[in-house]
Structure formats: structure tokens, C-alpha cells
Coordinates of C-alpha atoms and ligand atoms in Angstrom, one line a residue:
X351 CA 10.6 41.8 -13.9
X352 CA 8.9 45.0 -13.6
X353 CA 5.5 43.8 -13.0
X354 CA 5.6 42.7 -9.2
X355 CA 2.8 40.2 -9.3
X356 CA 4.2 38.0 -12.0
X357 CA 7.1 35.8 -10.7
X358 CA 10.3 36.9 -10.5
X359 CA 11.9 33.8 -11.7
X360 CA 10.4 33.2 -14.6
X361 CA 7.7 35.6 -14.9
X362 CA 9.3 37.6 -17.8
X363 CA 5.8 36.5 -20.4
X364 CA 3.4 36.7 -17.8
X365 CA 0.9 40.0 -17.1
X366 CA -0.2 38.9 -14.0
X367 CA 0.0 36.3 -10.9
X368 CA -1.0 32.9 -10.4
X369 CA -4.4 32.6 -8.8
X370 CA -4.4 31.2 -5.4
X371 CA -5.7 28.2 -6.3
X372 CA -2.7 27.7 -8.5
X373 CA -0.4 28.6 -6.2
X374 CA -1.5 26.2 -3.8
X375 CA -1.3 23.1 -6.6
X376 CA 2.0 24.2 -7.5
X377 CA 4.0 25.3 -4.8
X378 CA 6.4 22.5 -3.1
X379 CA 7.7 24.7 -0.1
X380 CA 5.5 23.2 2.0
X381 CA 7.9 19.8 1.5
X382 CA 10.3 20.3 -0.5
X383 CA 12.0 22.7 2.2
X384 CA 14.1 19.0 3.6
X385 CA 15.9 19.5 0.4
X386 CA 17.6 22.9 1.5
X387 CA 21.0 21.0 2.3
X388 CA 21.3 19.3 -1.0
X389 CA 20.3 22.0 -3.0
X390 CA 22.9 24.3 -1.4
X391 CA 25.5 21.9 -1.6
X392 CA 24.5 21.3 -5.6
X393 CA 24.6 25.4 -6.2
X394 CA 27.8 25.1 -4.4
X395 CA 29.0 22.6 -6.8
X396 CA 28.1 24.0 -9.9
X397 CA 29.0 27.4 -8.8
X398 CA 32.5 26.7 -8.6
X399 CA 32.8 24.4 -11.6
X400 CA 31.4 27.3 -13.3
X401 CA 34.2 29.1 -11.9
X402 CA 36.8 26.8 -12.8
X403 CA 35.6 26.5 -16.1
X404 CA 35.8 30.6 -17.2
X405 CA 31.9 31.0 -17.3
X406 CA 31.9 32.6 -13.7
X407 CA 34.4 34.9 -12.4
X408 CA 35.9 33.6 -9.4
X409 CA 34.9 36.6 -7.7
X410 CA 31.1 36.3 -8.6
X411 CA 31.7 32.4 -7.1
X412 CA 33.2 33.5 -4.1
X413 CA 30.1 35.7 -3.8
X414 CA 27.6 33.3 -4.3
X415 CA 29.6 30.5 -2.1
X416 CA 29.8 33.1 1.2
X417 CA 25.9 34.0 -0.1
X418 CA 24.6 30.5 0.1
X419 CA 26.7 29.6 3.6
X420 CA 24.5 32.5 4.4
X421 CA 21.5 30.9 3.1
X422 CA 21.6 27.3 4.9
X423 CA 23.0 28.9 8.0
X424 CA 19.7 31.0 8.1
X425 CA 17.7 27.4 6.9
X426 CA 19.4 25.6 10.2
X427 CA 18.9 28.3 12.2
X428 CA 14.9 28.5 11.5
X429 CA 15.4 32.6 10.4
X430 CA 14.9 31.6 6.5
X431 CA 11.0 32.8 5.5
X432 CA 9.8 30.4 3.3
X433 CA 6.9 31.6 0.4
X434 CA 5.0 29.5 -1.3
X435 CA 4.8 32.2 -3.9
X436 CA 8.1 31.1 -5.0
X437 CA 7.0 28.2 -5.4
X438 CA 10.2 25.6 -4.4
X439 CA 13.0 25.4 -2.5
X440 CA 15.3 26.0 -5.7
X441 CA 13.6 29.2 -6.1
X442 CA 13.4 30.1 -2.4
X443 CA 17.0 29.1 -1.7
X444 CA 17.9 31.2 -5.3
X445 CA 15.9 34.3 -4.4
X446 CA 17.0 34.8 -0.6
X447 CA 20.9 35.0 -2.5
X448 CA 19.7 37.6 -4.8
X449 CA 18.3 39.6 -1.5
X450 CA 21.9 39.0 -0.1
X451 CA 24.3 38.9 -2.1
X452 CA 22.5 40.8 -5.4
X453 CA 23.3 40.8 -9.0
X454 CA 25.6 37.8 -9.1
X455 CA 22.9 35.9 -7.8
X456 CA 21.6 35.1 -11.0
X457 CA 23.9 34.5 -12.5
X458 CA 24.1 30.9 -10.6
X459 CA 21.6 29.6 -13.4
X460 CA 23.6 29.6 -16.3
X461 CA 24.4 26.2 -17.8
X462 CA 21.3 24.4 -15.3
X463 CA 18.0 24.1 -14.9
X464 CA 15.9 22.9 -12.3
X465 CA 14.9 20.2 -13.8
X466 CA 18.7 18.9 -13.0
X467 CA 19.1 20.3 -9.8
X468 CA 15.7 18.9 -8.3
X469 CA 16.4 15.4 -9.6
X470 CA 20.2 15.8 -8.2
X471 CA 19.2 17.4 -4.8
X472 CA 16.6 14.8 -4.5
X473 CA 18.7 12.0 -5.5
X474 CA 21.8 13.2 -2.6
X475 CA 18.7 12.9 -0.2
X476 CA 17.8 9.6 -1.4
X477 CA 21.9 8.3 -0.9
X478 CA 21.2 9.8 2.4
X479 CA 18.6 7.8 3.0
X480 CA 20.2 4.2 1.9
X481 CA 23.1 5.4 3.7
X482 CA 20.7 5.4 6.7
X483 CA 18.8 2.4 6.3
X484 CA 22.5 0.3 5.7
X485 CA 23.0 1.5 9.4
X486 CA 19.5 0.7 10.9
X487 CA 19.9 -3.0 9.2
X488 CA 23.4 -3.3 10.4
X489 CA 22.1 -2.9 13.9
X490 CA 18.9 -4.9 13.2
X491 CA 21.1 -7.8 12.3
X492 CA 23.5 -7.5 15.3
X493 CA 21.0 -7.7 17.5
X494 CA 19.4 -10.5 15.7
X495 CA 22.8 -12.2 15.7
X496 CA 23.2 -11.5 19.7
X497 CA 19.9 -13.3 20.4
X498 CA 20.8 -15.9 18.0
X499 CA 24.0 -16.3 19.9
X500 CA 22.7 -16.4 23.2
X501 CA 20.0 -19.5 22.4
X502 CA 21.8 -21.1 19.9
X503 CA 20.6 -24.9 21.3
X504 CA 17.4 -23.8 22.9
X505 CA 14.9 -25.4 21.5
X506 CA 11.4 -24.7 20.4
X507 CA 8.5 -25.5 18.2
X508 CA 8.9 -25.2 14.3
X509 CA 6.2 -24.0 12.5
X510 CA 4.5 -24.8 9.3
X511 CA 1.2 -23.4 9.0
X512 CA 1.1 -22.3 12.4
X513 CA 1.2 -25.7 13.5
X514 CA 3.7 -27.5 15.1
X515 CA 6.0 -29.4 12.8
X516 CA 9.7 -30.3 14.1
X517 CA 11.6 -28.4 16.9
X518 CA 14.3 -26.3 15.8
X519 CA 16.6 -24.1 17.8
X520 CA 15.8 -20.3 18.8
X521 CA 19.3 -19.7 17.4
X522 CA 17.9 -21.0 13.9
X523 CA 14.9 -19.2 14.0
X524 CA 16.9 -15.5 14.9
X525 CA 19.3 -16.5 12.3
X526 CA 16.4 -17.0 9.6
X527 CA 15.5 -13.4 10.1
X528 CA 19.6 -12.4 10.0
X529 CA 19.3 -14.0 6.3
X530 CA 16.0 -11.8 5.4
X531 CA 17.6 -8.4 6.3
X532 CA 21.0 -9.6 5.0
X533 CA 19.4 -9.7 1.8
X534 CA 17.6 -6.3 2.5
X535 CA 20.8 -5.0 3.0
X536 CA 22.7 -6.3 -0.1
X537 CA 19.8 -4.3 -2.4
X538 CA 20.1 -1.3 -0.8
X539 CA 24.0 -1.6 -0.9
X540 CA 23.4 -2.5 -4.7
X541 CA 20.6 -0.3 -5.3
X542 CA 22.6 2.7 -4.0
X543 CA 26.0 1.6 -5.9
X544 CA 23.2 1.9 -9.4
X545 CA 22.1 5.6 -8.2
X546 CA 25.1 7.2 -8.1
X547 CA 25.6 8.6 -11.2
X548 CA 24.8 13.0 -10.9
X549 CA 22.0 14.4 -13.3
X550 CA 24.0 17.9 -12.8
X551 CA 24.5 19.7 -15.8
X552 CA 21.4 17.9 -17.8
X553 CA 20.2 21.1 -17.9
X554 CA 16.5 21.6 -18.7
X555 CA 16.4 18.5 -20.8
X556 CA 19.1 19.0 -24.1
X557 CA 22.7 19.5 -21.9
X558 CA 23.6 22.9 -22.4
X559 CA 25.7 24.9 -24.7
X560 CA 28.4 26.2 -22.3
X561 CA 31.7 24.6 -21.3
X562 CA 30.7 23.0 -18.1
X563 CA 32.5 20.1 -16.8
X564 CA 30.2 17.4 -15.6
X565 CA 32.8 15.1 -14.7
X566 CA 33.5 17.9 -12.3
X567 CA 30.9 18.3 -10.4
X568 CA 29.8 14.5 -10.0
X569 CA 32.8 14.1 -7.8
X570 CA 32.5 17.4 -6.1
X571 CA 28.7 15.9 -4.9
X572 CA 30.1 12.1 -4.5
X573 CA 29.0 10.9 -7.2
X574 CA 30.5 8.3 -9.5
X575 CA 30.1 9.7 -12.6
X576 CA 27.8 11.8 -14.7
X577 CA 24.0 10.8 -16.0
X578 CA 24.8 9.7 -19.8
X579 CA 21.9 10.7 -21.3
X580 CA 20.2 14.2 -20.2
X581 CA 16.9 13.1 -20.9
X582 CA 17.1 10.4 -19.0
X583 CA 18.8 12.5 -16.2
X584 CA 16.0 14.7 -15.5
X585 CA 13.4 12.5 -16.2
X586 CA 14.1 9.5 -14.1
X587 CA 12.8 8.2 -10.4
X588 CA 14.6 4.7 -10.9
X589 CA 16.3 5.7 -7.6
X590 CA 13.4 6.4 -5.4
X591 CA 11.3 3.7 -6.9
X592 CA 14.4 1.3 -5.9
X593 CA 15.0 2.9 -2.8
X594 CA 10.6 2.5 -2.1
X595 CA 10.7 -0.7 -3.1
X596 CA 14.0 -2.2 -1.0
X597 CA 11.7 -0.4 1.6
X598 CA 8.9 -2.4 1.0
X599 CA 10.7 -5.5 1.1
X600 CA 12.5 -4.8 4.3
X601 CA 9.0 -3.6 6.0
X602 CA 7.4 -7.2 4.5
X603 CA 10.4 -8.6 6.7
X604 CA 9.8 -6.1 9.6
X605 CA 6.1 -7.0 9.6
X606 CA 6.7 -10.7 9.6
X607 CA 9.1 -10.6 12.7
X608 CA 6.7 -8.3 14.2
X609 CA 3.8 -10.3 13.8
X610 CA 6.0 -13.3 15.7
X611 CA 6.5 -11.0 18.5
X612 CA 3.2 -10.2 18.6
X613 CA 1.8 -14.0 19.0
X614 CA 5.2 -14.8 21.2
X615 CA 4.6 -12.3 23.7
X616 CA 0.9 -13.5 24.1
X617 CA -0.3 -15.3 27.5
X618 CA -0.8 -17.9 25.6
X619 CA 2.6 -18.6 24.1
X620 CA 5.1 -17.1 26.6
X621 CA 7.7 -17.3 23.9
X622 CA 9.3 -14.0 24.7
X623 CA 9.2 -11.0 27.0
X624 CA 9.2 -7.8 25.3
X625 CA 10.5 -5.2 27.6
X626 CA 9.0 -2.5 29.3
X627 CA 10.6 0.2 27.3
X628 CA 8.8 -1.7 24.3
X629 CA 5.4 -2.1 25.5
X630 CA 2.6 0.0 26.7
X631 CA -0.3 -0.6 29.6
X632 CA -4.0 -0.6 28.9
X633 CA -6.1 2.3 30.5
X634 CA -8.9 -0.4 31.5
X635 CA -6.9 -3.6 32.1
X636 CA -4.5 -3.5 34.5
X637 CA -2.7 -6.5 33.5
X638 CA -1.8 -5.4 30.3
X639 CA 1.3 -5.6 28.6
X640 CA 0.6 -4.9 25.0
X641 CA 3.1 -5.2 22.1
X642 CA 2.2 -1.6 20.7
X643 CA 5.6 -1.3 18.9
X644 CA 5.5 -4.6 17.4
X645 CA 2.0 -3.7 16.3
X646 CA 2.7 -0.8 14.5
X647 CA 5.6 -2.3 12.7
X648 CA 3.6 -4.9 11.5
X649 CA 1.8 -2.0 9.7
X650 CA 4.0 0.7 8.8
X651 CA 4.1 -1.5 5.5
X652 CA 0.9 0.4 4.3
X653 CA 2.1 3.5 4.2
X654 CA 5.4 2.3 3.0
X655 CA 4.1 -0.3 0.3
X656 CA 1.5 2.8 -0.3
X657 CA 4.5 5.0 -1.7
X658 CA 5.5 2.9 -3.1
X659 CA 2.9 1.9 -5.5
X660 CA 1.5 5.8 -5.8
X661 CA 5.0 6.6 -7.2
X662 CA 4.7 4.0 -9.5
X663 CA 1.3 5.4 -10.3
X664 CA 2.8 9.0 -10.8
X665 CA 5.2 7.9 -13.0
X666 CA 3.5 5.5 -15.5
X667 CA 2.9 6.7 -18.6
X668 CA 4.9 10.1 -18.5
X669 CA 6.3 11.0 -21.8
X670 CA 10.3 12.6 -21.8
X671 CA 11.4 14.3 -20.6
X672 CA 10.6 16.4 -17.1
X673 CA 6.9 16.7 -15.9
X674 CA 5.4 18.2 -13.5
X675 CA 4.4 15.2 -12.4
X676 CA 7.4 14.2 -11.0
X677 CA 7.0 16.7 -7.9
X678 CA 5.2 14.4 -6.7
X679 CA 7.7 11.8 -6.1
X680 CA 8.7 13.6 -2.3
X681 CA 6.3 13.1 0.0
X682 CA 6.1 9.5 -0.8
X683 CA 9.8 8.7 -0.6
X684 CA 9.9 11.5 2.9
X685 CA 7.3 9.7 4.5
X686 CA 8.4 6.3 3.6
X687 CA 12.0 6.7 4.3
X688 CA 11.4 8.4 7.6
X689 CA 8.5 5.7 8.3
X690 CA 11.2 3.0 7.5
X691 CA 14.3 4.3 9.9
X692 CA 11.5 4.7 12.6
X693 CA 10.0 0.6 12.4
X694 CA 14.4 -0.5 11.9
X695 CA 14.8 1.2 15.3
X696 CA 12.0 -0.1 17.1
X697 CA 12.4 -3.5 15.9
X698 CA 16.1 -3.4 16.6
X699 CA 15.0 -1.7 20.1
X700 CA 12.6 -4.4 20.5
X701 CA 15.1 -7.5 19.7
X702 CA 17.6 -6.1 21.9
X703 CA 15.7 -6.0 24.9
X704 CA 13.6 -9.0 24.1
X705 CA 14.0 -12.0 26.8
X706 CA 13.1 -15.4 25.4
X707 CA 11.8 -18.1 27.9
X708 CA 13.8 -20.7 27.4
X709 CA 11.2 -23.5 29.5
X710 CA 8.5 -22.1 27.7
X711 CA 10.3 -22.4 24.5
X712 CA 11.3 -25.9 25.4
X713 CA 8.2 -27.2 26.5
X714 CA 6.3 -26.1 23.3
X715 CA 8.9 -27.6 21.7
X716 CA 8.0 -30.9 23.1
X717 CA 4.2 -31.1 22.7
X718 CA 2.2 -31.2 19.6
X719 CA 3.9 -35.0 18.6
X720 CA 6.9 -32.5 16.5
X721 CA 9.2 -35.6 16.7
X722 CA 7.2 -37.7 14.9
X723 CA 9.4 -37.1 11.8
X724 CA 12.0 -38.4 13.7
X725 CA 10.4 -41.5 14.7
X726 CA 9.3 -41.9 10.6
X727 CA 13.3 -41.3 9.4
X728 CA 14.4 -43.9 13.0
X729 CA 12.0 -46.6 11.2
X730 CA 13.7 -46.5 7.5
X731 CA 17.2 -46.2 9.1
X732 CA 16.8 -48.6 12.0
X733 CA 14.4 -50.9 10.1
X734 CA 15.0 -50.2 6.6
X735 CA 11.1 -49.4 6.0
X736 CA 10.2 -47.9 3.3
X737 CA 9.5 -44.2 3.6
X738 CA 5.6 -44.3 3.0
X739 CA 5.9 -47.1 5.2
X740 CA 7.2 -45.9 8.3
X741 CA 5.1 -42.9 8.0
X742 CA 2.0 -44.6 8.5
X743 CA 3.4 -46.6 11.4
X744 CA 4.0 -43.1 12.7
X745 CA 0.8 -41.8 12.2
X746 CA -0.9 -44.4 14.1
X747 CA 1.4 -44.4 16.8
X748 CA 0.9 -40.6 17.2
X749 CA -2.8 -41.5 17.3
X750 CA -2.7 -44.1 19.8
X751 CA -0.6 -41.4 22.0
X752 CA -3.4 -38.9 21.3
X753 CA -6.1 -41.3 22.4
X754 CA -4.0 -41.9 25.7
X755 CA -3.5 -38.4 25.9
X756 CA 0.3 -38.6 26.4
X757 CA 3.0 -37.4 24.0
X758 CA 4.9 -39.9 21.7
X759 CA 8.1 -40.5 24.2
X760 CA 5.3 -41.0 27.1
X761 CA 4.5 -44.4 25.0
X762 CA 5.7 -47.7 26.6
X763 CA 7.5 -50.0 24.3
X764 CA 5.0 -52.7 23.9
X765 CA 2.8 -49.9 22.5
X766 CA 5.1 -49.4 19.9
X767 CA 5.6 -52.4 19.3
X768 CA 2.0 -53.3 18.8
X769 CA 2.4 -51.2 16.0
X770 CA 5.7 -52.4 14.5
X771 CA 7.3 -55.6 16.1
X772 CA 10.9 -54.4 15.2
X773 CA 11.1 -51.5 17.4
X774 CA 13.3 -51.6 20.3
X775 CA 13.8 -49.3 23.1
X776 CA 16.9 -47.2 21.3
X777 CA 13.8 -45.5 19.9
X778 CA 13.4 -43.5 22.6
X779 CA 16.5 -41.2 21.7
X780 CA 15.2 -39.7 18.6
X781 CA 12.0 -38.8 20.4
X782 CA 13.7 -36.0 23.2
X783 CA 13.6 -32.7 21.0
X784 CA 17.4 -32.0 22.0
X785 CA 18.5 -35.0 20.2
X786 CA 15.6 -33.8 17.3
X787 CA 17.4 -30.8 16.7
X788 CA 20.9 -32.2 17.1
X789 CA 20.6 -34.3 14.5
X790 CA 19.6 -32.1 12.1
X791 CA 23.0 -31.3 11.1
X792 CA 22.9 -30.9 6.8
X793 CA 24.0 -27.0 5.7
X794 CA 21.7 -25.0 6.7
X795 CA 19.5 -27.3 9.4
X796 CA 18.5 -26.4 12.9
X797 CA 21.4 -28.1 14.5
X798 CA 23.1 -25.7 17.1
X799 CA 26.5 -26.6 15.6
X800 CA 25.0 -25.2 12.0
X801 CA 23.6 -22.4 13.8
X802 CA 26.7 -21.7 15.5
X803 CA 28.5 -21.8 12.3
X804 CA 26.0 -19.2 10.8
X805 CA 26.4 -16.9 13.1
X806 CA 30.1 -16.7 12.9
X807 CA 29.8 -16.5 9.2
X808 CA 27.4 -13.3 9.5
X809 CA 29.4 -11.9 12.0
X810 CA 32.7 -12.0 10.4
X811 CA 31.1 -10.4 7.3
X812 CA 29.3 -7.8 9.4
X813 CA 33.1 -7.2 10.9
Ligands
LIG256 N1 9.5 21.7 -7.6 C1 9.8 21.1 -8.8 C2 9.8 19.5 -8.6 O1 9.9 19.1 -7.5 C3 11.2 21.5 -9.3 C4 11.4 21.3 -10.8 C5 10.5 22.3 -11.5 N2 10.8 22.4 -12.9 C6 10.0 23.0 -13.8 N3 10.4 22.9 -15.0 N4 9.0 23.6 -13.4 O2 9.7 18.8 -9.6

């Protein structure tokens, strides 16, 4: 304590200060600073279960409560001088009490260490951040759902390899997305439920030989309960690697949808409209109307896939309990989470505004032979062929229609029937793509009324 170089928080063995070089590997100011809330509200915590439990006097937790209000107030208010020379915010937040509040100040320390109180103010911010991204897919979905609504029986062309297969409905295509972030959202709900248990009170790595009540301040924080095992308390990223990797899930999604949007808004297709608060001009072409927003969502996975895997990386290998390693767990899980709420807004943004063209849609829908299925499944109902069968008969029809350049309903019936003598004219019903999709009525298909029924299911469970 009396030599002013070393540190003042735990330079008691030390002679001197850390080189530079040192100081710049170690410190996690520079970062760790978004944790200021949580770490407040954890001294807070502890501070008066420390209280309640005899090893503080009340007074000395009175103190420190008034002396960290002080602390975050000065935090909020951008007044709070953060050094790198001590190191984190723990230290920063614990050393600015000492300067106001004085002796009492360290006596905040007893019973914890901050091997618990970095892995509990880092796992608050995480809750925060599933908290967040159960909002942004909420809003994802409902806008999804909205679109869904509107076009439930439009049609357009269904894809499988990015080329036309059967129609389906715009309503069944919005509502396949619904079911991708519905599931996004059911791991981060479940995901968040795991992660609630508080590492408080783990203490370095043992527990600690005072009478602190754990139970105690797991509620004060929101918790459900206490970390069972204090090893495993300080030493474990489960939640941040859950939360990263629901992320990367949800950004997989996000990058699919974008990459739709992307090829939809395109001369070319004409599928959709993106907006004009969702697109950007070109400096050269005036024509332009690029999907910029849909473009960066499609990549946002990189850096968010990126954390992902580097905090896999960072972890791997790392014997019990706490290492220093572990600091390294925040700037991937920041830059990810903040990378994730940022693409959920602009894609919900995007959807909102987002005008299909319906004739567009519809005439897509139509070319490219995509009822030929139906005219296959017409042959074994109609005329009891044989699966195999009728598929060939299809096949050559849609070739003869091909050669003619004309689509399969633009065939006249002695065509047809040059191919297969039993078809009659009630053909022609199964070959318009509304009666295509229409029919398509088993759980699940691209029939509006099952898309209809869909969306009233999500919504009702959305409330
Ligand atoms: N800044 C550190 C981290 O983020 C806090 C914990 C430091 N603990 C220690 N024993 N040095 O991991």
C-alpha cells in the first residue's frame, strides 16, 4: 500500500509497477466499462446481504450503498475517469468508492472475489441481452405474420434449387420464416431460463468462510437460485456460448431471408419493393435502388458466427477454475449481441415496409411448367396411372409445351391427348396455379386455408 507504483488492489507483494506493455495486455477498461451497471447493482447486492448477515455493519452498508449511487450516477453522467492502470471496471468502480466514501470501501470485498462478480456482472448483461433479442424476434415475427396475413392466397413460384417447382402462396412462404425465428425464440427463452442461476458468493474459486447468504442475493439480482458448485461458478461461459450461438442461428435465419430480399427486389424478379427508408442510391447510377440493409444482414453472420467460434476457441482447453483467459469472452459476446439487435431491427424494419407485387408474384408463379406435378397426381387420380407412369406422360407433355413455346395450360386438348388418350378437358383445372395451391390442403401445405390457420395459431401464442 505504501509503495505508489504497485497496485493498490492487490499490490501488497509487488516492489514495483506493471510495465506498459503489461498494462496494455491486461487492462479491460477499455471494454469492460458496459459492465458498470451490473457491477454496481452486484456490490449493491452483496453489500447488503453482508449487512443482513452481521459481517457488515449496517452503517458501513448504508455508506457503501449512497457511495456506489454515487459511483454509477458519475458513470451515466460521463464524469467517472476511467484508468487503465486499475485495470477493470471492478477495480475502477471499487477504487472511485474508496476516494468517496473511504475506509468502508474495502471492506465491500469480504466474502467475494472478482472472479464471482465478473462472471455475475457479465452474466446480468448477458440476461439483458436475451431479454433484448426475445423483443427484436417478437417484432420480427409480427411483422412476418402481418405480411403473411395480408397475401395469404397470393401466389408465387416455389423454389427448389432456385428453380421453379410448385406455386405456393406468399402467405406460406412469410409463415416458413415465422417458424425459423419462432424456433430462435424458444432457445433463447430456454437458453435464458438455464442461465439464471447467480455465481455470487463463489468467491475466488473455494466459497468462502463467512456466513453469507447466497440464496440471498440470487434473488436480490433476479436470479433463480445460486451456482451449485463454485468452481463451476466462476469458471463457466455456458451462458455466452449459448447466448453466441442462439445468435448464430437466428443470423443463419436473418441471412437467408435477407438473401431472398436481395434476389426479390432485383429488376429481374420484381418480387418485392423494399422501401425507401430501406434502400440506398448509387453515386454513378442513377437508377439505383440497392438493398444495402438486406446486404449487410446477410453478413453480419461473420462477425457474429466469428464470436462465436473465437469464444469457443478461448475457452477450450482451460483447466478449473478461473483464467485469465476468460476476459476474453466480452468483446465477442458485446459485438455480437449489439451486431445481432442491429440486423433484428433492420430486417423487421425491412419486412414491415416491404410491398410485395402481387402480378409479379403471380405471373412467376405461372411460368416455368410449376403445375406439372399437378398434372402427374390429375393422371393417377383421374386415370389411375401409376405414379412413374404419369410422370413420364408429364414430362413429355411439358416438353411438347416447351417446343411450342407455350406454358402447359396453353396446350390444346388433342395435344394432350396425343400423349395420353384418356385425358379429358377437366384437366385444365389443376393446371391454373390458384387451384395448384388450393389444393394443397394436408397440415402444413401451401393452401391459403392452412396458411390462414398458421397464422392464427402464431398469433394467438404471440398474444
Ligand atoms: N477483468 C477480469 C475478467 O474480465 C476480472 C476478473 C479478474 N480476476 C482475476 N483473478 N484476475 O475476467
Amino acid at each position: 500500500m505504501s509503495d505508489t507504483k504497485s497496485n493498490a488492489m492487490w499490490g501488497g507483494r509487488f516492489a514495483a509497477g506493471p510495465d506498459a506493455i503489461m498494462e496494455a495486455i491486461n487492462a479491460s477498461i477499455s471494454f469492460d466499462q458496459r459492465l458498470a451497471q451490473q457491477d454496481i447493482d452486484g456490490s449493491r447486492a452483496h453489500a447488503a446481504m453482508l449487512a443482513q448477515q452481521g459481517i457488515l455493519s449496517s452503517k458501513d452498508a448504508e455508506t457503501i450503498r449512497e457511495g456506489l449511487l454515487t459511483v454509477l450516477s458519475e458513470i451515466e453522467t460521463g464524469k467517472f475517469a476511467f484508468s487503465a492502470a486499475l485495470e477493470d471496471i471492478h477495480m475502477n468502480v471499487e477504487a472511485r468508492l474508496k476516494e468517496i466514501i473511504g475506509e468502508p470501501a474495502g471492506r465491500l470485498h469480504t466474502g467475494r472475489s472478482r472472479n464471482d462478480q465478473v462472471a455475475t456482472d457479465f452474466k446480468l448483461w448477458v440476461r439483458d441481452q436475451f431479454d433484448a433479442a426475445e423483443q427484436g424476434l417478437e417484432a420480427l415475427i409480427r411483422a412476418l405474420l402481418a405480411q403473411a396475413e395480408a397475401g395469404a392466397d397470393w401466389v408465387m413460384p416455389g423454389f427448389t434449387h432456385l428453380q421453379t417447382a410448385q406455386p405456393v402462396t406468399w402467405g406460406h412462404h412469410m409463415m416458413a420464416y415465422v417458424e425459423m425465428f419462432a424456433r430462435d425464440l424458444s432457445r433463447v427463452r430456454d437458453a435464458r431460463a438455464r442461465m439464471n442461476e447467480c455465481p455470487l458468493g463463489a468467491a475466488a474459486l473455494a466459497g468462502t468462510s463467512f456466513p453469507i447468504d447466497r440464496e440471498a442475493t440470487a434473488s436480490a439480482l433476479g436470479f433463480d437460485r445460486p451456482a451449485a458448485n463454485s468452481l463451476d461458478a466462476v469458471s463457466d461461459r455456458d451462458f455466452a456460448l449459448e447466448f453466441l450461438s442462439t445468435a448464430s442461428i437466428c443470423a443463419m435465419h436473418l441471412s437467408r431471408m435477407a438473401e431472398e430480399l436481395v434476389i426479390w427486389s432485383s429488376a429481374q424478379f420484381r418480387f418485392v419493393a423494399l422501401s425507401d427508408r430501406f434502400s440506398t442510391g448509387s453515386s454513378i447510377m442513377p437508377q439505383k435502388k440497392n438493398p444495402d440493409a438486406a446486404e449487410l444482414i446477410r453478413a453480419k453472420i461473420g462477425r457474429i458466427v466469428g464470436a462465436n467460434v473465437a469464444l469457443l476457441t478461448v475457452m477450450k482447453g482451460l483447466p478449473l477454475a478461473y483464467s485469465k483467459d476468460m476476459q476474453e469472452d466480452k468483446e465477442q459476446v458485446f459485438d455480437a449481441a449489439d451486431t445481432l439487435m442491429l440486423a433484428l431491427a433492420a430486417m423487421t424494419g425491412m419486412v414491415g415496409d416491404m410491398t410485395a407485387n402481387r402480378d409479379s408474384l403471380e405471373a412467376a408463379a405461372a411460368s416455368g411448367f410449376s403445375t406439372a406435378t399437378d398434372l402427374a397426381d390429375w393422371l393417377v387420380r383421374e386415370l389411375n396411372l401409376p405414379f412413374r407412369d404419369a410422370h413420364h406422360v408429364t414430362g413429355t407433355l411439358v416438353a411438347m409445351a416447351e417446343a411450342q413455346g407455350c406454358d402447359l395450360p396453353d396446350l390444346s386438348l388433342a395435344d394432350m391427348q396425343s400423349v395420353h388418350g384418356g385425358i379429358t378437358e377437366a384437366v385444365f383445372d389443376v393446371l391454373g396455379v390458384h387451384n395448384s395451391v388450393a389444393s394443397r390442403t394436408s397440415y402444413g401445405g401451401t393452401a391459403p386455408v392452412q396458411v390462414r390457420a398458421q397464422i392464427a395459431r402464431w398469433k394467438e401464442s404471440l398474444g
